[in-house]
PDB file of C-alpha atoms and ligand atoms in Angstrom:
ATOM      1  CA  MET A   1       0.000   0.000   0.000  1.00  0.00           C
ATOM      2  CA  LEU A   2       1.292   3.442  -0.889  1.00  0.00           C
ATOM      3  CA  ARG A   3       1.805   5.795   2.034  1.00  0.00           C
ATOM      4  CA  GLU A   4       1.860   9.558   1.981  1.00  0.00           C
ATOM      5  CA  ILE A   5       5.307  11.159   2.115  1.00  0.00           C
ATOM      6  CA  ILE A   6       5.461  14.165   4.411  1.00  0.00           C
ATOM      7  CA  THR A   7       7.499  17.122   3.227  1.00  0.00           C
ATOM      8  CA  TYR A   8       9.376  20.124   4.577  1.00  0.00           C
ATOM      9  CA  PRO A   9       8.432  22.105   6.676  1.00  0.00           C
ATOM     10  CA  ASN A  10       6.284  19.414   8.381  1.00  0.00           C
ATOM     11  CA  LYS A  11       7.567  19.362  11.978  1.00  0.00           C
ATOM     12  CA  LEU A  12       7.198  15.580  12.219  1.00  0.00           C
ATOM     13  CA  LEU A  13      10.365  15.361  10.112  1.00  0.00           C
ATOM     14  CA  ARG A  14      12.239  16.753  13.129  1.00  0.00           C
ATOM     15  CA  THR A  15      11.229  13.800  15.319  1.00  0.00           C
ATOM     16  CA  LYS A  16      14.031  11.618  16.635  1.00  0.00           C
ATOM     17  CA  SER A  17      12.927   8.082  15.787  1.00  0.00           C
ATOM     18  CA  VAL A  18      13.057   5.245  18.312  1.00  0.00           C
ATOM     19  CA  ASP A  19      14.190   1.637  17.986  1.00  0.00           C
ATOM     20  CA  VAL A  20      11.907  -1.118  16.734  1.00  0.00           C
ATOM     21  CA  GLU A  21      11.250  -3.815  19.310  1.00  0.00           C
ATOM     22  CA  LYS A  22       8.823  -6.132  17.534  1.00  0.00           C
ATOM     23  CA  PHE A  23       9.861  -7.842  14.298  1.00  0.00           C
ATOM     24  CA  ASP A  24       6.324  -8.802  13.403  1.00  0.00           C
ATOM     25  CA  ASN A  25       3.890  -8.676  10.477  1.00  0.00           C
ATOM     26  CA  GLU A  26       3.162  -5.024  11.108  1.00  0.00           C
ATOM     27  CA  LEU A  27       6.858  -4.250  10.574  1.00  0.00           C
ATOM     28  CA  HIS A  28       6.934  -6.355   7.404  1.00  0.00           C
ATOM     29  CA  THR A  29       3.900  -4.534   6.016  1.00  0.00           C
ATOM     30  CA  LEU A  30       5.504  -1.186   6.790  1.00  0.00           C
ATOM     31  CA  LEU A  31       8.739  -2.247   5.037  1.00  0.00           C
ATOM     32  CA  ASP A  32       6.801  -3.430   1.965  1.00  0.00           C
ATOM     33  CA  ASP A  33       4.816  -0.173   1.932  1.00  0.00           C
ATOM     34  CA  MET A  34       7.991   1.902   2.275  1.00  0.00           C
ATOM     35  CA  TYR A  35       9.589   0.099  -0.680  1.00  0.00           C
ATOM     36  CA  GLU A  36       6.455   0.568  -2.793  1.00  0.00           C
ATOM     37  CA  THR A  37       6.168   4.249  -1.828  1.00  0.00           C
ATOM     38  CA  MET A  38       9.863   4.903  -2.537  1.00  0.00           C
ATOM     39  CA  ILE A  39       9.679   3.302  -6.003  1.00  0.00           C
ATOM     40  CA  ALA A  40       6.389   5.033  -6.885  1.00  0.00           C
ATOM     41  CA  ASN A  41       8.046   8.374  -6.111  1.00  0.00           C
ATOM     42  CA  GLN A  42      11.299   7.641  -7.988  1.00  0.00           C
ATOM     43  CA  GLY A  43      13.329   7.593  -4.782  1.00  0.00           C
ATOM     44  CA  VAL A  44      16.395   5.504  -3.946  1.00  0.00           C
ATOM     45  CA  GLY A  45      15.971   5.699  -0.183  1.00  0.00           C
ATOM     46  CA  LEU A  46      13.267   6.311   2.384  1.00  0.00           C
ATOM     47  CA  ALA A  47      13.163   6.577   6.180  1.00  0.00           C
ATOM     48  CA  ALA A  48      10.049   5.607   8.157  1.00  0.00           C
ATOM     49  CA  ILE A  49       9.645   9.133   9.530  1.00  0.00           C
ATOM     50  CA  GLN A  50       9.057  10.289   5.932  1.00  0.00           C
ATOM     51  CA  VAL A  51       5.810   8.324   6.034  1.00  0.00           C
ATOM     52  CA  ALA A  52       5.140   9.749   9.511  1.00  0.00           C
ATOM     53  CA  ILE A  53       6.272   6.662  11.478  1.00  0.00           C
ATOM     54  CA  PRO A  54       8.913   7.640  14.074  1.00  0.00           C
ATOM     55  CA  LEU A  55      10.791   4.323  14.105  1.00  0.00           C
ATOM     56  CA  ASN A  56      14.436   3.582  13.262  1.00  0.00           C
ATOM     57  CA  ILE A  57      13.734   1.991   9.893  1.00  0.00           C
ATOM     58  CA  LEU A  58      15.077   2.790   6.437  1.00  0.00           C
ATOM     59  CA  VAL A  59      15.042   1.273   2.986  1.00  0.00           C
ATOM     60  CA  ILE A  60      17.567   1.859   0.218  1.00  0.00           C
ATOM     61  CA  CYS A  61      17.438   0.518  -3.320  1.00  0.00           C
ATOM     62  CA  LEU A  62      19.997   1.824  -5.779  1.00  0.00           C
ATOM     63  CA  PRO A  63      19.429   1.309  -9.510  1.00  0.00           C
ATOM     64  CA  ASP A  64      21.539  -1.376 -11.201  1.00  0.00           C
ATOM     65  CA  GLU A  65      23.544  -0.847 -14.436  1.00  0.00           C
ATOM     66  CA  ASN A  66      20.240  -0.905 -16.397  1.00  0.00           C
ATOM     67  CA  GLU A  67      18.696   1.735 -14.113  1.00  0.00           C
ATOM     68  CA  MET A  68      16.390  -0.905 -12.634  1.00  0.00           C
ATOM     69  CA  GLN A  69      15.554  -0.927  -8.935  1.00  0.00           C
ATOM     70  CA  ASN A  70      15.046  -4.600  -8.175  1.00  0.00           C
ATOM     71  CA  LYS A  71      13.110  -5.643  -5.099  1.00  0.00           C
ATOM     72  CA  GLU A  72      15.715  -8.346  -4.406  1.00  0.00           C
ATOM     73  CA  ASP A  73      18.391  -5.629  -4.099  1.00  0.00           C
ATOM     74  CA  VAL A  74      16.546  -3.588  -1.479  1.00  0.00           C
ATOM     75  CA  ILE A  75      18.365  -2.956   1.785  1.00  0.00           C
ATOM     76  CA  GLU A  76      15.977  -2.984   4.735  1.00  0.00           C
ATOM     77  CA  ALA A  77      17.622  -1.679   7.876  1.00  0.00           C
ATOM     78  CA  ILE A  78      16.103  -1.704  11.336  1.00  0.00           C
ATOM     79  CA  ASN A  79      17.776   0.120  14.243  1.00  0.00           C
ATOM     80  CA  PRO A  80      20.886   0.963  12.176  1.00  0.00           C
ATOM     81  CA  LYS A  81      24.058   2.395  13.677  1.00  0.00           C
ATOM     82  CA  ILE A  82      27.125   3.719  11.886  1.00  0.00           C
ATOM     83  CA  THR A  83      30.073   2.176  13.731  1.00  0.00           C
ATOM     84  CA  HIS A  84      32.843   3.643  11.598  1.00  0.00           C
ATOM     85  CA  LYS A  85      33.257   6.444   9.091  1.00  0.00           C
ATOM     86  CA  ASP A  86      36.215   7.960   7.278  1.00  0.00           C
ATOM     87  CA  GLY A  87      37.130  10.033   4.249  1.00  0.00           C
ATOM     88  CA  VAL A  88      35.167  12.788   2.551  1.00  0.00           C
ATOM     89  CA  GLN A  89      32.993  12.878  -0.563  1.00  0.00           C
ATOM     90  CA  VAL A  90      30.677  15.476  -2.033  1.00  0.00           C
ATOM     91  CA  PHE A  91      27.511  14.364  -3.769  1.00  0.00           C
ATOM     92  CA  LEU A  92      24.535  16.122  -5.360  1.00  0.00           C
ATOM     93  CA  GLU A  93      21.624  15.056  -3.161  1.00  0.00           C
ATOM     94  CA  GLY A  94      17.871  15.337  -3.283  1.00  0.00           C
ATOM     95  CA  CYS A  95      15.176  14.179  -0.879  1.00  0.00           C
ATOM     96  CA  LEU A  96      11.575  13.001  -1.306  1.00  0.00           C
ATOM     97  CA  SER A  97      10.667  15.227   1.650  1.00  0.00           C
ATOM     98  CA  VAL A  98      12.262  18.292   0.034  1.00  0.00           C
ATOM     99  CA  PRO A  99      10.862  18.006  -3.504  1.00  0.00           C
ATOM    100  CA  GLY A 100      12.342  19.994  -6.357  1.00  0.00           C
ATOM    101  CA  PHE A 101      15.638  20.854  -4.661  1.00  0.00           C
ATOM    102  CA  ASN A 102      19.107  19.358  -5.139  1.00  0.00           C
ATOM    103  CA  GLU A 103      22.356  20.470  -3.594  1.00  0.00           C
ATOM    104  CA  GLU A 104      25.864  19.196  -2.999  1.00  0.00           C
ATOM    105  CA  VAL A 105      26.449  17.759   0.473  1.00  0.00           C
ATOM    106  CA  LYS A 106      29.744  16.722   2.069  1.00  0.00           C
ATOM    107  CA  ARG A 107      29.735  13.334   3.821  1.00  0.00           C
ATOM    108  CA  ALA A 108      32.015  10.472   4.827  1.00  0.00           C
ATOM    109  CA  GLU A 109      33.358   8.467   1.881  1.00  0.00           C
ATOM    110  CA  HIS A 110      33.402   5.112   3.625  1.00  0.00           C
ATOM    111  CA  ILE A 111      31.237   3.730   6.422  1.00  0.00           C
ATOM    112  CA  VAL A 112      30.568   0.581   8.388  1.00  0.00           C
ATOM    113  CA  VAL A 113      26.991   0.143   9.530  1.00  0.00           C
ATOM    114  CA  GLU A 114      25.350  -2.405  11.813  1.00  0.00           C
ATOM    115  CA  TYR A 115      21.619  -3.036  11.708  1.00  0.00           C
ATOM    116  CA  LYS A 116      18.931  -5.677  11.945  1.00  0.00           C
ATOM    117  CA  ASP A 117      17.003  -7.147   9.030  1.00  0.00           C
ATOM    118  CA  ARG A 118      13.203  -7.632   9.008  1.00  0.00           C
ATOM    119  CA  PHE A 119      13.552 -10.829  11.028  1.00  0.00           C
ATOM    120  CA  GLY A 120      15.654  -9.196  13.742  1.00  0.00           C
ATOM    121  CA  LYS A 121      18.873 -10.823  12.536  1.00  0.00           C
ATOM    122  CA  GLU A 122      22.071  -8.772  13.025  1.00  0.00           C
ATOM    123  CA  GLN A 123      23.632  -7.520   9.799  1.00  0.00           C
ATOM    124  CA  LYS A 124      26.791  -5.590   9.046  1.00  0.00           C
ATOM    125  CA  MET A 125      27.721  -3.701   5.887  1.00  0.00           C
ATOM    126  CA  GLU A 126      30.866  -1.913   4.818  1.00  0.00           C
ATOM    127  CA  THR A 127      30.310   0.469   1.940  1.00  0.00           C
ATOM    128  CA  SER A 128      31.478   3.596   0.141  1.00  0.00           C
ATOM    129  CA  ASP A 129      30.564   5.986  -2.684  1.00  0.00           C
ATOM    130  CA  PHE A 130      26.875   6.603  -3.452  1.00  0.00           C
ATOM    131  CA  LEU A 131      25.592   3.799  -1.222  1.00  0.00           C
ATOM    132  CA  ALA A 132      27.448   5.347   1.731  1.00  0.00           C
ATOM    133  CA  VAL A 133      25.816   8.688   0.852  1.00  0.00           C
ATOM    134  CA  ALA A 134      22.369   7.068   0.814  1.00  0.00           C
ATOM    135  CA  TRP A 135      22.940   5.435   4.215  1.00  0.00           C
ATOM    136  CA  GLN A 136      24.103   8.696   5.784  1.00  0.00           C
ATOM    137  CA  HIS A 137      21.235  10.666   4.232  1.00  0.00           C
ATOM    138  CA  GLU A 138      18.581   8.219   5.496  1.00  0.00           C
ATOM    139  CA  MET A 139      20.141   7.936   8.954  1.00  0.00           C
ATOM    140  CA  GLU A 140      20.015  11.701   9.256  1.00  0.00           C
ATOM    141  CA  HIS A 141      16.211  11.434   8.870  1.00  0.00           C
ATOM    142  CA  LEU A 142      16.112   9.019  11.818  1.00  0.00           C
ATOM    143  CA  ASP A 143      17.867  11.688  13.896  1.00  0.00           C
ATOM    144  CA  GLY A 144      15.239  14.244  12.895  1.00  0.00           C
ATOM    145  CA  HIS A 145      17.411  16.147  10.438  1.00  0.00           C
ATOM    146  CA  LEU A 146      17.233  17.034   6.743  1.00  0.00           C
ATOM    147  CA  PHE A 147      20.125  17.405   4.297  1.00  0.00           C
ATOM    148  CA  ILE A 148      19.296  21.097   3.800  1.00  0.00           C
ATOM    149  CA  GLU A 149      20.386  21.737   7.405  1.00  0.00           C
ATOM    150  CA  LYS A 150      23.947  20.778   6.446  1.00  0.00           C
ATOM    151  CA  LEU A 151      24.222  23.403   3.731  1.00  0.00           C
ATOM    152  CA  SER A 152      26.417  26.475   3.897  1.00  0.00           C
ATOM    153  CA  LEU A 153      24.617  29.757   4.579  1.00  0.00           C
ATOM    154  CA  ASN A 154      24.670  30.711   0.888  1.00  0.00           C
ATOM    155  CA  LYS A 155      23.276  27.375  -0.273  1.00  0.00           C
ATOM    156  CA  ARG A 156      20.695  27.473   2.481  1.00  0.00           C
ATOM    157  CA  LYS A 157      19.583  30.916   1.260  1.00  0.00           C
ATOM    158  CA  LYS A 158      19.351  29.508  -2.268  1.00  0.00           C
ATOM    159  CA  PHE A 159      17.068  26.787  -0.900  1.00  0.00           C
ATOM    160  CA  GLU A 160      14.835  29.262   0.999  1.00  0.00           C
ATOM    161  CA  LYS A 161      14.492  31.346  -2.171  1.00  0.00           C
ATOM    162  CA  GLU A 162      13.648  28.307  -4.309  1.00  0.00           C
ATOM    163  CA  TYR A 163      11.193  27.066  -1.657  1.00  0.00           C
ATOM    164  CA  LYS A 164       9.363  30.408  -1.554  1.00  0.00           C
ATOM    165  CA  ARG A 165       9.251  30.481  -5.356  1.00  0.00           C
ATOM    166  CA  GLN A 166       7.658  27.003  -5.390  1.00  0.00           C
ATOM    167  CA  GLN A 167       5.091  28.009  -2.778  1.00  0.00           C
ATOM    168  CA  LYS A 168       4.056  30.952  -4.931  1.00  0.00           C
ATOM    169  CA  THR A 169       3.804  28.761  -8.021  1.00  0.00           C
ATOM    170  CA  LYS A 170       1.453  26.404  -6.207  1.00  0.00           C
ATOM    171  CA  LYS A 171      -0.985  29.217  -5.447  1.00  0.00           C
ATOM    172  CA  LEU A 172      -1.630  30.048  -9.111  1.00  0.00           C
TER     173      LEU A 172
HETATM  174 CO1  LIG B 201      15.624  12.277   2.350  1.00  0.00          CO
END
């Protein structure tokens, strides 16, 4: 089932999510819904708080070499924690909760993350490049933050201007 994605400046996006304790059918339905909602909106990652559920859950599904996002490639992470990060990379990011805006963000190049899968089994992943960007972006949502908060003052002003312009456009 598709869920509604909440967008900036909805205050719910500032909620710090809490850990999942039950790895039950309700969780599995939420994960399936999050995947469906992410794909339907042309996203590559989605955190539960973006569908107004304040739980430490995220899904990531990067396109393969044929630009296909296969369900079997989806990463489902429950209660994730970054246990190591190093290096620096800059990537042009967007966010389903900040539609119509892209900006370069500086993040760690390489990370190690520990999390649980949908059955509560411990998982560990070491990754870099775009997948590391996606992890860091989604985990920021779980902390109640958006990528636009990381921008320099000038870029932030550019965002505010663009946001106001979009708001005006909607009123026509
Ligand atoms: Co986002």
